[in-house]
Structures are given as C-alpha cells and as structure tokens.
PDB file of C-alpha atoms in Angstrom:
ATOM      1  CA  ASN Z   1     216.641 -61.094  -4.682  1.00  0.00           C
ATOM      2  CA  VAL Z   2     216.909 -57.335  -5.286  1.00  0.00           C
ATOM      3  CA  LYS Z   3     213.979 -55.061  -6.112  1.00  0.00           C
ATOM      4  CA  CYS Z   4     215.688 -51.688  -6.046  1.00  0.00           C
ATOM      5  CA  VAL Z   5     219.045 -50.562  -7.421  1.00  0.00           C
ATOM      6  CA  PRO Z   6     219.750 -46.896  -6.689  1.00  0.00           C
ATOM      7  CA  ASP Z   7     222.419 -45.917  -9.183  1.00  0.00           C
ATOM      8  CA  ALA Z   8     222.616 -42.196  -8.531  1.00  0.00           C
ATOM      9  CA  GLY Z   9     224.922 -40.480  -6.065  1.00  0.00           C
ATOM     10  CA  TYR Z  10     225.050 -41.840  -2.523  1.00  0.00           C
ATOM     11  CA  PHE Z  11     225.469 -38.623  -0.593  1.00  0.00           C
ATOM     12  CA  VAL Z  12     226.392 -38.793   3.066  1.00  0.00           C
ATOM     13  CA  ASN Z  13     225.695 -36.061   5.588  1.00  0.00           C
ATOM     14  CA  VAL Z  14     229.145 -34.621   6.193  1.00  0.00           C
ATOM     15  CA  GLU Z  15     230.752 -31.211   6.108  1.00  0.00           C
ATOM     16  CA  ASP Z  16     232.002 -29.991   2.750  1.00  0.00           C
ATOM     17  CA  ILE Z  17     235.457 -28.471   2.325  1.00  0.00           C
ATOM     18  CA  SER Z  18     234.211 -25.126   3.654  1.00  0.00           C
ATOM     19  CA  GLY Z  19     232.881 -26.723   6.848  1.00  0.00           C
ATOM     20  CA  ALA Z  20     229.235 -26.279   5.827  1.00  0.00           C
ATOM     21  CA  HIS Z  21     226.568 -28.962   5.419  1.00  0.00           C
ATOM     22  CA  SER Z  22     225.654 -27.853   1.898  1.00  0.00           C
ATOM     23  CA  ILE Z  23     224.053 -31.136   0.803  1.00  0.00           C
ATOM     24  CA  GLN Z  24     221.882 -31.158   3.946  1.00  0.00           C
ATOM     25  CA  GLU Z  25     220.813 -27.581   3.177  1.00  0.00           C
ATOM     26  CA  PHE Z  26     220.032 -28.593  -0.411  1.00  0.00           C
ATOM     27  CA  TYR Z  27     217.894 -31.532   0.752  1.00  0.00           C
ATOM     28  CA  SER Z  28     216.087 -29.245   3.212  1.00  0.00           C
ATOM     29  CA  GLU Z  29     215.128 -27.012   0.291  1.00  0.00           C
ATOM     30  CA  VAL Z  30     213.977 -30.019  -1.777  1.00  0.00           C
ATOM     31  CA  VAL Z  31     211.772 -31.245   1.084  1.00  0.00           C
ATOM     32  CA  SER Z  32     210.310 -27.768   1.535  1.00  0.00           C
ATOM     33  CA  ILE Z  33     209.712 -26.955  -2.135  1.00  0.00           C
ATOM     34  CA  HIS Z  34     208.350 -30.354  -3.176  1.00  0.00           C
ATOM     35  CA  GLY Z  35     206.625 -31.393   0.040  1.00  0.00           C
ATOM     36  CA  SER Z  36     208.739 -34.549   0.043  1.00  0.00           C
ATOM     37  CA  ALA Z  37     208.305 -35.350   3.737  1.00  0.00           C
ATOM     38  CA  LYS Z  38     204.980 -37.104   3.067  1.00  0.00           C
ATOM     39  CA  ASN Z  39     206.739 -39.552   0.722  1.00  0.00           C
ATOM     40  CA  LEU Z  40     209.564 -40.468   3.078  1.00  0.00           C
ATOM     41  CA  PRO Z  41     209.282 -43.301   5.621  1.00  0.00           C
ATOM     42  CA  THR Z  42     207.454 -42.024   8.698  1.00  0.00           C
ATOM     43  CA  SER Z  43     209.636 -44.317  10.775  1.00  0.00           C
ATOM     44  CA  CYS Z  44     212.498 -41.983   9.789  1.00  0.00           C
ATOM     45  CA  THR Z  45     210.728 -38.621   9.668  1.00  0.00           C
ATOM     46  CA  SER Z  46     209.167 -39.173  13.089  1.00  0.00           C
ATOM     47  CA  LYS Z  47     212.675 -39.340  14.579  1.00  0.00           C
ATOM     48  CA  LEU Z  48     214.674 -36.995  12.336  1.00  0.00           C
ATOM     49  CA  ASN Z  49     214.289 -33.842  10.294  1.00  0.00           C
ATOM     50  CA  PRO Z  50     212.770 -35.061   6.978  1.00  0.00           C
ATOM     51  CA  ALA Z  51     215.730 -33.637   5.040  1.00  0.00           C
ATOM     52  CA  LEU Z  52     217.991 -36.088   6.877  1.00  0.00           C
ATOM     53  CA  CYS Z  53     215.802 -38.934   5.626  1.00  0.00           C
ATOM     54  CA  PHE Z  54     217.126 -38.269   2.115  1.00  0.00           C
ATOM     55  CA  PHE Z  55     220.535 -39.500   3.281  1.00  0.00           C
ATOM     56  CA  PRO Z  56     221.047 -43.261   2.956  1.00  0.00           C
ATOM     57  CA  GLN Z  57     222.970 -43.351   6.246  1.00  0.00           C
ATOM     58  CA  TYR Z  58     219.730 -42.460   8.063  1.00  0.00           C
ATOM     59  CA  VAL Z  59     216.982 -43.959   5.891  1.00  0.00           C
ATOM     60  CA  ALA Z  60     218.417 -47.311   4.717  1.00  0.00           C
ATOM     61  CA  SER Z  61     217.496 -49.060   7.952  1.00  0.00           C
ATOM     62  CA  HIS Z  62     213.866 -47.959   7.429  1.00  0.00           C
ATOM     63  CA  ILE Z  63     213.554 -49.581   3.990  1.00  0.00           C
ATOM     64  CA  SER Z  64     212.301 -53.156   3.885  1.00  0.00           C
ATOM     65  CA  THR Z  65     212.669 -53.676   0.115  1.00  0.00           C
ATOM     66  CA  PRO Z  66     215.961 -55.404  -0.767  1.00  0.00           C
ATOM     67  CA  ILE Z  67     218.432 -52.806  -2.073  1.00  0.00           C
ATOM     68  CA  PHE Z  68     221.680 -53.214  -3.959  1.00  0.00           C
ATOM     69  CA  VAL Z  69     223.545 -49.906  -3.842  1.00  0.00           C
ATOM     70  CA  VAL Z  70     225.769 -48.971  -6.781  1.00  0.00           C
ATOM     71  CA  ASN Z  71     228.107 -46.057  -6.151  1.00  0.00           C
ATOM     72  CA  SER Z  72     231.518 -45.253  -7.492  1.00  0.00           C
ATOM     73  CA  ALA Z  73     234.357 -45.343  -4.990  1.00  0.00           C
ATOM     74  CA  TYR Z  74     235.760 -42.420  -6.948  1.00  0.00           C
ATOM     75  CA  ASP Z  75     232.857 -39.971  -7.026  1.00  0.00           C
ATOM     76  CA  ARG Z  76     234.814 -36.960  -8.274  1.00  0.00           C
ATOM     77  CA  TRP Z  77     232.066 -34.428  -7.539  1.00  0.00           C
ATOM     78  CA  GLN Z  78     231.460 -35.546  -3.974  1.00  0.00           C
ATOM     79  CA  ALA Z  79     235.120 -36.231  -3.178  1.00  0.00           C
ATOM     80  CA  SER Z  80     236.004 -32.665  -4.170  1.00  0.00           C
ATOM     81  CA  ARG Z  81     233.556 -31.371  -1.574  1.00  0.00           C
ATOM     82  CA  VAL Z  82     234.664 -33.487   1.403  1.00  0.00           C
ATOM     83  CA  ASN Z  83     236.996 -31.902   3.905  1.00  0.00           C
ATOM     84  CA  SER Z  84     240.641 -32.863   4.183  1.00  0.00           C
ATOM     85  CA  LYS Z  85     239.958 -35.158   7.171  1.00  0.00           C
ATOM     86  CA  GLY Z  86     238.187 -37.578   4.837  1.00  0.00           C
ATOM     87  CA  HIS Z  87     234.719 -37.086   6.361  1.00  0.00           C
TER      88      HIS Z  87
END
C-alpha cells in the first residue's frame, strides 16, 4: 500500500568529483531562498541542518507515509559527479 512514489533524482550527500559537497550547498540555497525548513519534518530539522533533510538518507526515516522509491541505477548526471572511490 504505497501513497507516495518519488520519481525524481535520489541525491545522496556525498562529495562530487572535485571533493566538494555541491548538492548540499545547492540544497542549502534552496532552503534559504524558499524558506523550505518550515515544510520539512521537524523530527529531522531539530537534529540536522534543514538542508540535510532534503537528502533521502537523512529524512526517509522521518516519513511515516509508505514510499516506493524509483531511481535509475544508472543516473548519468549524478554518476558523473561522484568521486572515483564510488561515494
């Protein structure tokens, strides 16, 4: 019984190929510009920087609605930005 199917990119908080956390920086800007923190689970934002609560690896455990995640194993855009260690 699934009520939510996120079918967009499943971005994880890892270093990109340059060693930077560019997706984390991007999410920080989104939270700041749009005031997104108020719409994220407080159970997550009370423990972590709200930008981190955009990452499924941190927020999924705070969601009670059944979720079925759809994400390509071959995400060309994201794979090109992961460092050579596979992180």
